[in-house]
mmCIF file of C-alpha atoms in Angstrom:
data_model
loop_
_atom_site.group_PDB
_atom_site.id
_atom_site.type_symbol
_atom_site.label_atom_id
_atom_site.label_comp_id
_atom_site.label_asym_id
_atom_site.label_seq_id
_atom_site.Cartn_x
_atom_site.Cartn_y
_atom_site.Cartn_z
ATOM 1 C CA UNK S 146 0.000 0.000 0.000
ATOM 2 C CA UNK S 147 1.394 3.376 -0.998
ATOM 3 C CA UNK S 148 2.047 5.779 1.821
ATOM 4 C CA UNK S 149 -0.421 8.580 1.113
ATOM 5 C CA UNK S 150 1.832 11.091 2.875
ATOM 6 C CA UNK S 151 4.913 10.158 0.856
ATOM 7 C CA UNK S 152 6.503 12.900 -1.225
ATOM 8 C CA UNK S 153 6.119 12.268 -4.947
ATOM 9 C CA UNK S 154 8.971 12.740 -7.383
ATOM 10 C CA UNK S 155 8.881 12.394 -11.162
ATOM 11 C CA UNK S 156 11.909 11.199 -13.131
ATOM 12 C CA UNK S 157 11.922 11.955 -16.877
ATOM 13 C CA UNK S 158 14.154 9.840 -19.112
ATOM 14 C CA UNK S 159 15.095 10.028 -22.772
ATOM 15 C CA UNK S 160 13.598 7.735 -25.419
ATOM 16 C CA UNK S 161 16.321 8.510 -27.977
ATOM 17 C CA UNK S 162 18.795 5.726 -28.760
ATOM 18 C CA UNK S 163 20.768 6.846 -31.840
ATOM 19 C CA UNK S 164 24.128 8.595 -31.369
ATOM 20 C CA UNK S 165 23.829 11.027 -34.270
ATOM 21 C CA UNK S 166 24.730 9.337 -37.549
ATOM 22 C CA UNK S 167 27.534 7.226 -36.077
ATOM 23 C CA UNK S 168 25.475 4.046 -36.126
ATOM 24 C CA UNK S 169 26.208 3.669 -32.412
ATOM 25 C CA UNK S 170 23.602 3.538 -29.678
ATOM 26 C CA UNK S 171 22.993 6.063 -26.917
ATOM 27 C CA UNK S 172 20.250 6.709 -24.383
ATOM 28 C CA UNK S 173 20.423 7.596 -20.710
ATOM 29 C CA UNK S 174 23.481 6.993 -18.526
ATOM 30 C CA UNK S 175 22.546 4.209 -16.123
ATOM 31 C CA UNK S 176 24.421 5.655 -13.127
ATOM 32 C CA UNK S 177 22.634 8.964 -13.562
ATOM 33 C CA UNK S 178 19.353 7.128 -13.182
ATOM 34 C CA UNK S 179 20.317 4.556 -10.549
ATOM 35 C CA UNK S 180 21.979 6.909 -8.064
ATOM 36 C CA UNK S 181 19.083 9.416 -7.943
ATOM 37 C CA UNK S 182 16.500 6.619 -7.997
ATOM 38 C CA UNK S 183 17.913 5.130 -4.822
ATOM 39 C CA UNK S 184 18.377 8.536 -3.189
ATOM 40 C CA UNK S 185 14.630 9.064 -3.664
ATOM 41 C CA UNK S 186 13.698 5.499 -2.728
ATOM 42 C CA UNK S 187 15.760 5.615 0.449
ATOM 43 C CA UNK S 188 14.132 8.962 1.310
ATOM 44 C CA UNK S 189 10.755 7.227 1.181
ATOM 45 C CA UNK S 190 9.565 9.076 -1.903
ATOM 46 C CA UNK S 191 6.943 7.723 -4.275
ATOM 47 C CA UNK S 192 8.767 7.624 -7.640
ATOM 48 C CA UNK S 193 7.081 7.916 -11.032
ATOM 49 C CA UNK S 194 9.095 7.338 -14.217
ATOM 50 C CA UNK S 195 8.210 8.844 -17.595
ATOM 51 C CA UNK S 196 9.747 9.181 -21.068
ATOM 52 C CA UNK S 197 8.576 10.648 -24.389
ATOM 53 C CA UNK S 198 7.704 7.223 -25.828
ATOM 54 C CA UNK S 199 6.865 5.431 -22.581
ATOM 55 C CA UNK S 200 7.916 1.851 -21.821
ATOM 56 C CA UNK S 201 11.557 0.813 -21.496
ATOM 57 C CA UNK S 202 13.874 3.766 -22.150
ATOM 58 C CA UNK S 203 17.204 3.019 -23.860
ATOM 59 C CA UNK S 204 20.242 2.573 -21.633
ATOM 60 C CA UNK S 205 23.449 3.901 -23.170
ATOM 61 C CA UNK S 206 25.490 0.711 -23.678
ATOM 62 C CA UNK S 207 28.698 2.559 -22.813
ATOM 63 C CA UNK S 208 27.307 3.259 -19.352
ATOM 64 C CA UNK S 209 27.070 -0.483 -18.706
ATOM 65 C CA UNK S 210 30.799 -1.022 -19.200
ATOM 66 C CA UNK S 211 32.733 -2.263 -16.166
ATOM 67 C CA UNK S 212 34.671 0.992 -15.722
ATOM 68 C CA UNK S 213 31.474 2.949 -15.062
ATOM 69 C CA UNK S 214 29.820 0.689 -12.500
ATOM 70 C CA UNK S 215 29.129 2.044 -9.026
ATOM 71 C CA UNK S 216 27.461 0.772 -5.871
ATOM 72 C CA UNK S 217 24.212 2.242 -7.198
ATOM 73 C CA UNK S 218 24.396 0.555 -10.606
ATOM 74 C CA UNK S 219 25.198 -2.760 -8.925
ATOM 75 C CA UNK S 220 22.261 -2.260 -6.593
ATOM 76 C CA UNK S 221 20.043 -1.621 -9.620
ATOM 77 C CA UNK S 222 21.350 -4.777 -11.322
ATOM 78 C CA UNK S 223 20.205 -6.765 -8.288
ATOM 79 C CA UNK S 224 16.846 -5.016 -7.850
ATOM 80 C CA UNK S 225 14.173 -6.735 -9.930
ATOM 81 C CA UNK S 226 11.498 -4.296 -8.784
ATOM 82 C CA UNK S 227 13.541 -1.300 -9.921
ATOM 83 C CA UNK S 228 14.205 -2.968 -13.279
ATOM 84 C CA UNK S 229 10.493 -3.685 -13.751
ATOM 85 C CA UNK S 230 9.709 -0.079 -12.808
ATOM 86 C CA UNK S 231 12.151 1.233 -15.420
ATOM 87 C CA UNK S 232 10.658 -1.029 -18.101
ATOM 88 C CA UNK S 233 7.224 0.537 -17.692
ATOM 89 C CA UNK S 234 7.753 4.302 -17.826
ATOM 90 C CA UNK S 235 4.659 6.406 -18.438
ATOM 91 C CA UNK S 236 4.256 8.384 -21.637
ATOM 92 C CA UNK S 237 5.501 11.894 -20.879
ATOM 93 C CA UNK S 238 2.448 13.599 -22.374
ATOM 94 C CA UNK S 239 0.264 11.782 -19.813
ATOM 95 C CA UNK S 240 1.934 13.179 -16.693
ATOM 96 C CA UNK S 241 0.943 16.343 -14.868
ATOM 97 C CA UNK S 242 3.087 18.553 -12.644
ATOM 98 C CA UNK S 243 0.151 18.886 -10.225
ATOM 99 C CA UNK S 244 0.754 15.302 -9.085
ATOM 100 C CA UNK S 245 4.389 15.705 -7.976
ATOM 101 C CA UNK S 246 6.567 17.583 -5.514
ATOM 102 C CA UNK S 247 9.590 17.783 -7.837
ATOM 103 C CA UNK S 248 11.119 16.449 -11.039
ATOM 104 C CA UNK S 249 14.527 14.984 -11.899
ATOM 105 C CA UNK S 250 16.046 14.520 -15.375
ATOM 106 C CA UNK S 251 18.849 11.909 -15.651
ATOM 107 C CA UNK S 252 21.429 12.566 -18.339
ATOM 108 C CA UNK S 253 23.191 10.614 -21.049
ATOM 109 C CA UNK S 254 23.460 11.912 -24.598
ATOM 110 C CA UNK S 255 19.884 10.976 -25.515
ATOM 111 C CA UNK S 256 18.219 14.070 -23.985
ATOM 112 C CA UNK S 257 20.150 16.347 -26.370
ATOM 113 C CA UNK S 258 18.020 14.960 -29.184
ATOM 114 C CA UNK S 259 14.568 14.348 -27.710
ATOM 115 C CA UNK S 260 14.143 16.499 -24.599
ATOM 116 C CA UNK S 261 15.632 19.841 -25.651
ATOM 117 C CA UNK S 262 12.718 20.812 -27.912
ATOM 118 C CA UNK S 263 10.075 18.452 -26.510
ATOM 119 C CA UNK S 264 6.950 20.574 -26.013
ATOM 120 C CA UNK S 265 5.529 18.239 -23.361
ATOM 121 C CA UNK S 266 8.742 18.402 -21.354
ATOM 122 C CA UNK S 267 9.061 22.181 -21.713
ATOM 123 C CA UNK S 268 5.456 22.712 -20.606
ATOM 124 C CA UNK S 269 5.921 20.301 -17.702
ATOM 125 C CA UNK S 270 8.995 22.129 -16.391
ATOM 126 C CA UNK S 271 7.227 25.473 -16.792
ATOM 127 C CA UNK S 272 4.340 24.113 -14.716
ATOM 128 C CA UNK S 273 6.691 22.928 -11.965
ATOM 129 C CA UNK S 274 8.303 26.369 -11.817
ATOM 130 C CA UNK S 275 4.927 28.152 -11.815
ATOM 131 C CA UNK S 276 3.842 25.905 -8.931
ATOM 132 C CA UNK S 277 7.030 26.754 -7.016
ATOM 133 C CA UNK S 278 8.327 23.184 -7.249
ATOM 134 C CA UNK S 279 11.987 22.249 -7.829
ATOM 135 C CA UNK S 280 13.392 21.003 -11.128
ATOM 136 C CA UNK S 281 16.665 19.050 -11.231
ATOM 137 C CA UNK S 282 18.789 17.777 -14.107
ATOM 138 C CA UNK S 283 22.207 16.204 -14.355
ATOM 139 C CA UNK S 284 24.842 16.138 -17.094
ATOM 140 C CA UNK S 285 23.362 16.363 -20.632
ATOM 141 C CA UNK S 286 19.834 16.531 -19.220
ATOM 142 C CA UNK S 287 20.393 20.206 -18.423
ATOM 143 C CA UNK S 288 19.537 20.550 -22.129
ATOM 144 C CA UNK S 289 15.901 20.026 -21.118
ATOM 145 C CA UNK S 290 16.052 23.479 -19.477
ATOM 146 C CA UNK S 291 17.326 25.357 -22.537
ATOM 147 C CA UNK S 292 13.983 26.294 -24.048
ATOM 148 C CA UNK S 293 11.942 26.587 -20.871
ATOM 149 C CA UNK S 294 10.638 30.099 -20.259
ATOM 150 C CA UNK S 295 9.425 32.071 -17.282
ATOM 151 C CA UNK S 296 5.944 33.549 -17.242
ATOM 152 C CA UNK S 297 7.400 36.851 -18.501
ATOM 153 C CA UNK S 298 8.830 35.141 -21.605
ATOM 154 C CA UNK S 299 12.456 35.193 -20.499
ATOM 155 C CA UNK S 300 14.510 31.990 -20.507
ATOM 156 C CA UNK S 301 14.410 30.083 -17.227
ATOM 157 C CA UNK S 302 18.207 29.755 -17.126
ATOM 158 C CA UNK S 303 18.888 33.446 -17.846
ATOM 159 C CA UNK S 304 21.125 34.807 -15.064
ATOM 160 C CA UNK S 305 20.777 31.524 -13.156
ATOM 161 C CA UNK S 306 23.714 29.537 -11.820
ATOM 162 C CA UNK S 307 23.567 26.261 -13.731
ATOM 163 C CA UNK S 308 25.878 23.496 -14.830
ATOM 164 C CA UNK S 309 25.862 20.549 -17.212
ATOM 165 C CA UNK S 310 28.280 18.441 -19.251
ATOM 166 C CA UNK S 311 31.195 20.719 -20.129
ATOM 167 C CA UNK S 312 32.840 21.293 -23.508
ATOM 168 C CA UNK S 313 36.075 19.738 -22.235
ATOM 169 C CA UNK S 314 34.221 16.641 -21.038
ATOM 170 C CA UNK S 315 32.493 16.327 -24.431
ATOM 171 C CA UNK S 316 35.891 16.615 -26.068
ATOM 172 C CA UNK S 317 37.290 13.956 -23.732
ATOM 173 C CA UNK S 318 34.661 11.443 -24.877
ATOM 174 C CA UNK S 319 35.359 12.468 -28.491
ATOM 175 C CA UNK S 320 31.766 13.399 -29.303
ATOM 176 C CA UNK S 321 32.164 17.138 -29.903
ATOM 177 C CA UNK S 322 31.509 16.651 -33.635
ATOM 178 C CA UNK S 323 28.671 14.147 -33.083
ATOM 179 C CA UNK S 324 26.338 15.901 -30.670
ATOM 180 C CA UNK S 325 23.749 18.332 -32.098
ATOM 181 C CA UNK S 326 25.179 21.121 -29.928
ATOM 182 C CA UNK S 327 27.574 21.732 -27.047
ATOM 183 C CA UNK S 328 25.562 22.128 -23.857
ATOM 184 C CA UNK S 329 27.957 24.552 -22.175
ATOM 185 C CA UNK S 330 27.818 26.861 -25.207
ATOM 186 C CA UNK S 331 24.030 26.746 -25.458
ATOM 187 C CA UNK S 332 23.510 27.522 -21.780
ATOM 188 C CA UNK S 333 25.804 30.523 -22.141
ATOM 189 C CA UNK S 334 23.862 31.676 -25.222
ATOM 190 C CA UNK S 335 20.798 31.786 -22.962
ATOM 191 C CA UNK S 336 22.782 34.097 -20.638
ATOM 192 C CA UNK S 337 22.948 31.441 -17.937
ATOM 193 C CA UNK S 338 25.649 31.760 -15.282
ATOM 194 C CA UNK S 339 27.276 28.520 -16.406
ATOM 195 C CA UNK S 340 29.588 27.040 -13.775
ATOM 196 C CA UNK S 341 31.846 23.993 -13.795
ATOM 197 C CA UNK S 342 34.719 22.318 -12.005
ATOM 198 C CA UNK S 343 37.494 20.050 -13.319
ATOM 199 C CA UNK S 344 36.374 17.276 -15.678
ATOM 200 C CA UNK S 345 34.647 14.299 -14.029
ATOM 201 C CA UNK S 346 34.586 15.842 -10.547
ATOM 202 C CA UNK S 347 31.298 15.999 -8.642
ATOM 203 C CA UNK S 348 29.640 19.402 -8.894
ATOM 204 C CA UNK S 349 26.049 20.451 -8.354
ATOM 205 C CA UNK S 350 24.601 23.942 -8.091
ATOM 206 C CA UNK S 351 21.209 25.156 -6.919
ATOM 207 C CA UNK S 352 19.722 28.513 -7.853
ATOM 208 C CA UNK S 353 16.210 28.888 -6.540
ATOM 209 C CA UNK S 354 14.052 26.111 -7.959
ATOM 210 C CA UNK S 355 16.689 24.987 -10.481
ATOM 211 C CA UNK S 356 19.185 22.293 -9.451
ATOM 212 C CA UNK S 357 21.793 21.010 -11.912
ATOM 213 C CA UNK S 358 24.760 18.636 -11.888
ATOM 214 C CA UNK S 359 27.755 18.640 -14.203
ATOM 215 C CA UNK S 360 28.455 14.991 -15.000
ATOM 216 C CA UNK S 361 27.811 11.380 -13.900
ATOM 217 C CA UNK S 362 29.787 11.881 -10.692
ATOM 218 C CA UNK S 363 27.318 14.626 -9.769
ATOM 219 C CA UNK S 364 24.091 12.623 -10.040
ATOM 220 C CA UNK S 365 23.777 11.570 -6.401
ATOM 221 C CA UNK S 366 24.679 15.048 -5.134
ATOM 222 C CA UNK S 367 22.093 16.634 -7.419
ATOM 223 C CA UNK S 368 19.412 14.188 -6.303
ATOM 224 C CA UNK S 369 20.245 14.843 -2.653
ATOM 225 C CA UNK S 370 19.763 18.582 -3.195
ATOM 226 C CA UNK S 371 16.369 17.914 -4.769
ATOM 227 C CA UNK S 372 15.346 15.553 -1.964
ATOM 228 C CA UNK S 373 16.409 18.089 0.666
ATOM 229 C CA UNK S 374 14.414 20.836 -1.050
ATOM 230 C CA UNK S 375 11.304 18.647 -1.294
ATOM 231 C CA UNK S 376 11.602 17.654 2.361
ATOM 232 C CA UNK S 377 12.273 21.187 3.613
#
């Protein structure tokens, strides 16, 4: 039986699985889902998962390589309930901000393609902000904030301290010429106060209702900030 007093958090994942025209697969980065998922689960939150297409979202195969496994990914690999939950995400257009206390966007390269311009996602984030509820994103998922606007028509990220996958990190994974745009550049074009630390180090920044993390190492930290805000 669901605890009726439990805080409710929505996690929005990508449905995009093609890495540009390379012929390689992409999707969401498993650690950036697993770490936040268990932060929320351990906090006693009621978690809802959604994606543009619904159903099982694509896991970036690179994120399943041995080098990138963490305690959280191993926990996910041993959690049949969590795996079943992930396989049955709701269709994004069917979810409503009214039903949740906050939203979290896991990264991976997929969101660059299908969440940046997704009208359902943009409207959803705008509703969360209008309802004074926090919005969090990590790594490439900060792209989901790019085209979100405030009620006065200005960009949500304008003058806000935000972070996301850096140009030097994109260069390090040799995908600068594959991605549709460089996230750091695009955030700066929106006049965001883009911040970062050294490549691959954990970094998360909160500015009002907007919480962002730089890279996979930042996913747990970003989720903890969201959980703390929801519980405050």
